[in-house]
mmCIF file of C-alpha atoms in Angstrom:
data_model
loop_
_atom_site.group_PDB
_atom_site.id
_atom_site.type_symbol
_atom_site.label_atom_id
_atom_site.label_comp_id
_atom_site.label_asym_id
_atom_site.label_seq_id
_atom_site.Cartn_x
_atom_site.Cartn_y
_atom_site.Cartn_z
ATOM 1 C CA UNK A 574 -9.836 40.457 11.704
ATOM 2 C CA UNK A 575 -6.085 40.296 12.104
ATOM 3 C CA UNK A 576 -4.190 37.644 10.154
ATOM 4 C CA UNK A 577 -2.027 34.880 11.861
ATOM 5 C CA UNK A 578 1.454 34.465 10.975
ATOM 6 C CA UNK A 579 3.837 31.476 12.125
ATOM 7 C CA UNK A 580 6.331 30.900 13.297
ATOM 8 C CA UNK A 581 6.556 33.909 15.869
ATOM 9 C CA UNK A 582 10.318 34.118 15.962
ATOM 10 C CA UNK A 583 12.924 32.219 14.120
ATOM 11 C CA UNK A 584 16.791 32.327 14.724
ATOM 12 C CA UNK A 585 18.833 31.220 11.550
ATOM 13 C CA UNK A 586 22.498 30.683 10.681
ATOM 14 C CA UNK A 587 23.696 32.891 7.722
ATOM 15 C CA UNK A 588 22.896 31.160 4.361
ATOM 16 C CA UNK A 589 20.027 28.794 5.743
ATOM 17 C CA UNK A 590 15.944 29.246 4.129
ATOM 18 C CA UNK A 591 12.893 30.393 5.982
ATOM 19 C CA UNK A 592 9.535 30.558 5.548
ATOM 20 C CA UNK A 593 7.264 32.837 7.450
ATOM 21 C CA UNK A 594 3.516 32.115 7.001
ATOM 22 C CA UNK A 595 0.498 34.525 7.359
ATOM 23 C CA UNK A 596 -2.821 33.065 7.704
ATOM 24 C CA UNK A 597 -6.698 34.877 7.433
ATOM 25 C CA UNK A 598 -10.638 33.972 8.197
ATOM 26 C CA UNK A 599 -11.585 36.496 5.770
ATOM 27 C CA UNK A 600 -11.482 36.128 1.318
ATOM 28 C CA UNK A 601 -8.292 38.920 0.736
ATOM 29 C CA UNK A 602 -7.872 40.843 -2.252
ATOM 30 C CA UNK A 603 -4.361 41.175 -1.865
ATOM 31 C CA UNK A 604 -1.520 40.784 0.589
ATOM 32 C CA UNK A 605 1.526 43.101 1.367
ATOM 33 C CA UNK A 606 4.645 42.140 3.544
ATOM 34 C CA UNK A 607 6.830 44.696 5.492
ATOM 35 C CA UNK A 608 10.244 44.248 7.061
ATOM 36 C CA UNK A 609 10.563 46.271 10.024
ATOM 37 C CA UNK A 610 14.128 46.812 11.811
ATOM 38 C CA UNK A 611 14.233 47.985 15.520
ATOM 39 C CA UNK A 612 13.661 51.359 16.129
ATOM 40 C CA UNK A 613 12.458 52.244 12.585
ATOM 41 C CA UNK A 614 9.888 52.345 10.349
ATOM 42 C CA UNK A 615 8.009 49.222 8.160
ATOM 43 C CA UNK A 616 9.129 49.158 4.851
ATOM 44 C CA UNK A 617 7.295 47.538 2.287
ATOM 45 C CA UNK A 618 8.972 44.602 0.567
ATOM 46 C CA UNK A 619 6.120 43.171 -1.956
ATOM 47 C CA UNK A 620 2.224 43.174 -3.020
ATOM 48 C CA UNK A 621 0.635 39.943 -3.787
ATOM 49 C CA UNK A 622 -2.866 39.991 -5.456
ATOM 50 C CA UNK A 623 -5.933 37.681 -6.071
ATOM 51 C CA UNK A 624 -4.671 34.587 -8.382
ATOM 52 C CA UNK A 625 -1.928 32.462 -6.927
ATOM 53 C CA UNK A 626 1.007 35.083 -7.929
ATOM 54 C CA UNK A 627 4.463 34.387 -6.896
ATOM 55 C CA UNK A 628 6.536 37.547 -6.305
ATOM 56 C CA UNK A 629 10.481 37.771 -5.912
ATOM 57 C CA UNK A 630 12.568 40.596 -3.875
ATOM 58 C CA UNK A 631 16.486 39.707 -4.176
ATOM 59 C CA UNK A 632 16.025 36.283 -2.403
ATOM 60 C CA UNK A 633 13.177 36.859 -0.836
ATOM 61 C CA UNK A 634 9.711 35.933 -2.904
ATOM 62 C CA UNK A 635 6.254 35.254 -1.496
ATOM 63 C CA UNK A 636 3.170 33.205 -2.636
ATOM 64 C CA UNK A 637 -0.214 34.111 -2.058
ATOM 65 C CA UNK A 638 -2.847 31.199 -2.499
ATOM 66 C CA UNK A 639 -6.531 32.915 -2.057
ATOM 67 C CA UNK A 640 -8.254 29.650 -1.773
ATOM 68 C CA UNK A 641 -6.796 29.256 1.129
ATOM 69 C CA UNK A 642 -6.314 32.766 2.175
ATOM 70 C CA UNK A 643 -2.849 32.193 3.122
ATOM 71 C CA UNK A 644 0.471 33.657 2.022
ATOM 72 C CA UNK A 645 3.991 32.354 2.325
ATOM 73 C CA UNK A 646 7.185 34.561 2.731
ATOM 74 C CA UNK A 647 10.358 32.779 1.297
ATOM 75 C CA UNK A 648 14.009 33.938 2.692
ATOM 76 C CA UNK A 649 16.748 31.969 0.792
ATOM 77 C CA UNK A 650 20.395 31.971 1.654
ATOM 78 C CA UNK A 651 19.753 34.285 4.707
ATOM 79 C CA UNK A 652 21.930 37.382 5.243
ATOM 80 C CA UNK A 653 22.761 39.413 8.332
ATOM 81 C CA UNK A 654 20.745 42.337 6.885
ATOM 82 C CA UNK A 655 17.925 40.153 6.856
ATOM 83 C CA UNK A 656 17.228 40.401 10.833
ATOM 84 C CA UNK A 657 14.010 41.899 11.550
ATOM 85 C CA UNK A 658 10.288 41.570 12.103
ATOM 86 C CA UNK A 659 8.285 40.447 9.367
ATOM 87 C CA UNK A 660 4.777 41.692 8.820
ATOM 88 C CA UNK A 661 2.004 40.738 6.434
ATOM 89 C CA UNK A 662 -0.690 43.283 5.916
ATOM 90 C CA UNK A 663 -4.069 42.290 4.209
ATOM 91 C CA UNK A 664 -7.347 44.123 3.178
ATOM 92 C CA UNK A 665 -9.975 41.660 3.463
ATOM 93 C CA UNK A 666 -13.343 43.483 1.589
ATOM 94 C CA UNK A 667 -11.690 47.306 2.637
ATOM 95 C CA UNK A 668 -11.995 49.354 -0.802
ATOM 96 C CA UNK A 669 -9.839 52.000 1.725
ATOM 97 C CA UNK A 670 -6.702 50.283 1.089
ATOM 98 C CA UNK A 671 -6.691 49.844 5.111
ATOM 99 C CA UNK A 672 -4.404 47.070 5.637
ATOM 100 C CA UNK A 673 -5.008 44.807 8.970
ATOM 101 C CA UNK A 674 -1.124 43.664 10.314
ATOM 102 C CA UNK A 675 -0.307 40.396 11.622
ATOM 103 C CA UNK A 676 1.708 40.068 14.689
ATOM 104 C CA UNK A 677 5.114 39.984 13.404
ATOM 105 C CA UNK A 678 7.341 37.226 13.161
ATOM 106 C CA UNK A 679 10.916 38.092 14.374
ATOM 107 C CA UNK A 680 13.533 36.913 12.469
ATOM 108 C CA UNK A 681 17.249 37.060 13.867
ATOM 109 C CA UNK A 682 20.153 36.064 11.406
ATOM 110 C CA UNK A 683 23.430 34.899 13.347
ATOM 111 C CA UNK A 684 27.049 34.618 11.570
ATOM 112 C CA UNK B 557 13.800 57.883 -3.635
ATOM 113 C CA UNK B 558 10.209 59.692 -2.143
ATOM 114 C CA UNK B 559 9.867 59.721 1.340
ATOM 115 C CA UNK B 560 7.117 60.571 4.025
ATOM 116 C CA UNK B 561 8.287 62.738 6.461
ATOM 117 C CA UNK B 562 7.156 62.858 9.957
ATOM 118 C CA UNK B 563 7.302 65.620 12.832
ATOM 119 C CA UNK B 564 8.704 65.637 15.713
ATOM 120 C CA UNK B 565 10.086 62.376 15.942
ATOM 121 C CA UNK B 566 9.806 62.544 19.868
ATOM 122 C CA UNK B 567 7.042 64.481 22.006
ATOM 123 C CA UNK B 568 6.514 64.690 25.498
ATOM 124 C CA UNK B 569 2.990 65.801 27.282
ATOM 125 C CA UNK B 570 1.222 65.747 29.866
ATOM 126 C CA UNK B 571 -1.924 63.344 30.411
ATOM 127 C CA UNK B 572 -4.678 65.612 29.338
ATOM 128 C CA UNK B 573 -2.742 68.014 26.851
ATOM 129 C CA UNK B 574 -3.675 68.004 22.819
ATOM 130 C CA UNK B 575 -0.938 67.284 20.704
ATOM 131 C CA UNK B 576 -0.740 67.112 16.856
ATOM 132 C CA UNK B 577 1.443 65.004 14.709
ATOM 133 C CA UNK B 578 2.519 66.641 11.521
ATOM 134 C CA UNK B 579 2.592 63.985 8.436
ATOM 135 C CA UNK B 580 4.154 65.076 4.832
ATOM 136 C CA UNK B 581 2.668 62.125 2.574
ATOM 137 C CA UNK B 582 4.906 61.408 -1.132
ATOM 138 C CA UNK B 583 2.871 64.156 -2.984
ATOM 139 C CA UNK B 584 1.576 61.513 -5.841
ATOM 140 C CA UNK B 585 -0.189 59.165 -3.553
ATOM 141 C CA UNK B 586 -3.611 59.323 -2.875
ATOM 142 C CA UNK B 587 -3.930 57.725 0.377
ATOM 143 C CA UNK B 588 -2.929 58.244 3.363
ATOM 144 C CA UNK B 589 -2.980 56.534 7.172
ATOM 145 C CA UNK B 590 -2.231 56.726 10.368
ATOM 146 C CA UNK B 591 -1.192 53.814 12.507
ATOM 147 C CA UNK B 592 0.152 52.852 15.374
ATOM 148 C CA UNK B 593 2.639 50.638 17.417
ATOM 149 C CA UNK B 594 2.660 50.208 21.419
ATOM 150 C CA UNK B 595 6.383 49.274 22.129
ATOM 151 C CA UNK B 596 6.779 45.263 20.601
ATOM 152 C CA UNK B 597 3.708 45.219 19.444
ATOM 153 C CA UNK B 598 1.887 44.545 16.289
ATOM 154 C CA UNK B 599 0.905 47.707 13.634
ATOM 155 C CA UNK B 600 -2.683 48.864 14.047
ATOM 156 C CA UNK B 601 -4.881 50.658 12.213
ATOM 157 C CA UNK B 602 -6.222 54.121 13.115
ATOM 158 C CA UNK B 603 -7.729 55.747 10.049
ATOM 159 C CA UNK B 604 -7.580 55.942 6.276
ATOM 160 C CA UNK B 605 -7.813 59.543 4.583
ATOM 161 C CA UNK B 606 -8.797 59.354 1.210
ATOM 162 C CA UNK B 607 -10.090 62.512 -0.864
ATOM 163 C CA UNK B 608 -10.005 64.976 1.660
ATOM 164 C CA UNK B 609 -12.055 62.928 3.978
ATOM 165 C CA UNK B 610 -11.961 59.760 6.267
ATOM 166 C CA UNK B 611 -12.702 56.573 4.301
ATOM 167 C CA UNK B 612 -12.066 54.345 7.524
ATOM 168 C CA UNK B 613 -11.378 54.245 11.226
ATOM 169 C CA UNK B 614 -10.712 51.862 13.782
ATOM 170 C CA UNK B 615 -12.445 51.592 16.864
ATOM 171 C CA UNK B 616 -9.236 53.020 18.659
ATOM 172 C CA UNK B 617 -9.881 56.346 16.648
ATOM 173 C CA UNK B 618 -12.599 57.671 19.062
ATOM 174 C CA UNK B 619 -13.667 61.247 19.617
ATOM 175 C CA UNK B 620 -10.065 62.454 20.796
ATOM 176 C CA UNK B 621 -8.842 62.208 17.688
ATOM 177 C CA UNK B 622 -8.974 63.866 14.481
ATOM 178 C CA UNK B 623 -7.436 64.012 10.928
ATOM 179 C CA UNK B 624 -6.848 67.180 8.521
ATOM 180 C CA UNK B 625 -4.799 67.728 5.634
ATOM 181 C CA UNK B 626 -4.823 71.559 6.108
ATOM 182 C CA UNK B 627 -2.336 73.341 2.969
ATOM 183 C CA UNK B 628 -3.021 70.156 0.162
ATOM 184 C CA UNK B 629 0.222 68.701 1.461
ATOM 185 C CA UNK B 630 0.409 68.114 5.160
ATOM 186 C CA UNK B 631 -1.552 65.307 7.442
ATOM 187 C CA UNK B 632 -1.914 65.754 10.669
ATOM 188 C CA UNK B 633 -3.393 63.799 13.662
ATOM 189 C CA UNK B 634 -4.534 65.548 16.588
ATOM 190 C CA UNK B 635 -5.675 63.990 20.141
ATOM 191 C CA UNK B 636 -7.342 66.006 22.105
ATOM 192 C CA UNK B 637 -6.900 65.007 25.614
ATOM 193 C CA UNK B 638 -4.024 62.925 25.418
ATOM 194 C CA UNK B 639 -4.663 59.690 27.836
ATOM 195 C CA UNK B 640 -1.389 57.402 29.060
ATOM 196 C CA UNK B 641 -2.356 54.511 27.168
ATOM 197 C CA UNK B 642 -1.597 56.648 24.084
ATOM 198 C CA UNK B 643 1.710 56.505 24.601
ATOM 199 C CA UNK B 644 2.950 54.702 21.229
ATOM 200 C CA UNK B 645 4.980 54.998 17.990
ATOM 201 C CA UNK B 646 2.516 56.799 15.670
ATOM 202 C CA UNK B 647 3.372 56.105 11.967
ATOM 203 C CA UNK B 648 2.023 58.139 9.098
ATOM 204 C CA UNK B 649 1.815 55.827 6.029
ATOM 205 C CA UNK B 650 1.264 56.716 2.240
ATOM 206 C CA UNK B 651 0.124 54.904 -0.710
ATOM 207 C CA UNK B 652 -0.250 54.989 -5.049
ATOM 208 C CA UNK B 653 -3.416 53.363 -6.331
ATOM 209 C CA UNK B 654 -2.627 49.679 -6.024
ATOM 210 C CA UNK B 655 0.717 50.175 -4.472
ATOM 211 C CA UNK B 656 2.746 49.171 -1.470
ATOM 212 C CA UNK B 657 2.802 51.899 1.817
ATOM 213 C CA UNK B 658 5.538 54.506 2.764
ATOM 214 C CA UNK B 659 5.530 54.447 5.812
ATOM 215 C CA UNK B 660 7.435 57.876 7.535
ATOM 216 C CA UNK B 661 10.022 57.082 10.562
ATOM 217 C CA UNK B 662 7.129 58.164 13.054
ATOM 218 C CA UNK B 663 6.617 60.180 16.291
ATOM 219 C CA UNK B 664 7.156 58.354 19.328
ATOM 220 C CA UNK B 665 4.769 60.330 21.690
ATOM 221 C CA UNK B 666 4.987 59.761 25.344
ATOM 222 C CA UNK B 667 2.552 60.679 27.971
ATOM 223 C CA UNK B 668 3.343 61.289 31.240
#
């Protein structure tokens, strides 16, 4: 089942905070999250695993709470280069390493 | 820094016509996918390739399609009879044990 994320779009000034959450139904065993810019491939920005771990990426870090089967993508002190769409990827029970995608959220950074 | 390399970035064909997307994975990862992503849309799953054989597949991956990784090296996908409604972004994705995916900069096939 594909996990939620919220908000669907946000529009930000340069140097103001986001959070982009990703919700599931199902227990995960981990969580990935992928910035994608237009026209080009995902890349991967950070894995999050079973236990509450709190990753960083420059200023961008992510939480993953299991219990809840939600994870949290923090973007501190936007920059421009940070305009994109966000995607979390989980795997549910999948011993494939097949990730399910969320929707995207859409993030535009403005001077 | 490894990359996955896709080919052709754009193909044209006719409804009805097989065409095969050409995938070369990072050569240290172990698994490999195909996905992929009608225009503004979300990233779906088609099928997870895992030694030598399909470990997964959507429901989308139906009888017109089919995986190989011929030479050890390349991945391709190959639909058969090629339908309008496959006209997407098809990404070819590769992954370590435990790791993140590299995704290629996918083939953007368009049927007419």
């Amino acid at each position: 089942q594909q996990p939620v994320q919220s908000p669907q779009a946000v529009i930000l000034r340069e140097g103001e905070d986001a959070v982009i959450n990703c919700s599931s139904s199902k227990a995960l065993y981990s969580v990935h999250w992928y910035r994608q810019k237009h026209g080009e491939a995902p890349v991967f920005l950070m894995i999050l695993l079973k236990g509450g771990e709190q990753k960083g990426h420059e200023k961008i870090s992510a939480s993953f709470n299991e219990k809840k089967q939600q994870s949290s993508l923090y973007l501190t002190a936007s920059q421009l280069s940070y305009s994109g769409t966000y995607f979390c990827g989980t795997d549910g029970s999948s011993n494939t390493g097949k990730l399910i995608f969320g929707q995207g959220t859409t993030l535009q950074v403005k001077p | 820094e490894p990359e996955v390399t896709q080919t052709p970035s754009h193909q044209v064909t006719q409804m009805g016509q097989e065409v095969i997307l050409r995938c070369v994975p990072i050569s240290n990862h172990l698994y490999f996918y195909w996905y992929r992503q009608i225009l503004g849309q979300k990233v779906e799953f088609l099928v997870s390739f895992y030694n030598n054989e399909i470990s997964e597949k959507s429901e989308i991956f139906d009888d017109q399609f089919s995986v190989e990784r011929p030479d050890g090296s390349n991945f391709t996908l190959k639909i058969r009879s090629t339908k309008l409604e496959d006209s997407a972004m098809y990404f070819c994705a590769s992954a370590g044990q435990g790791g993140g995916y590299t995704f290629g900069s996918g083939t953007r096939l368009t049927v007419v």
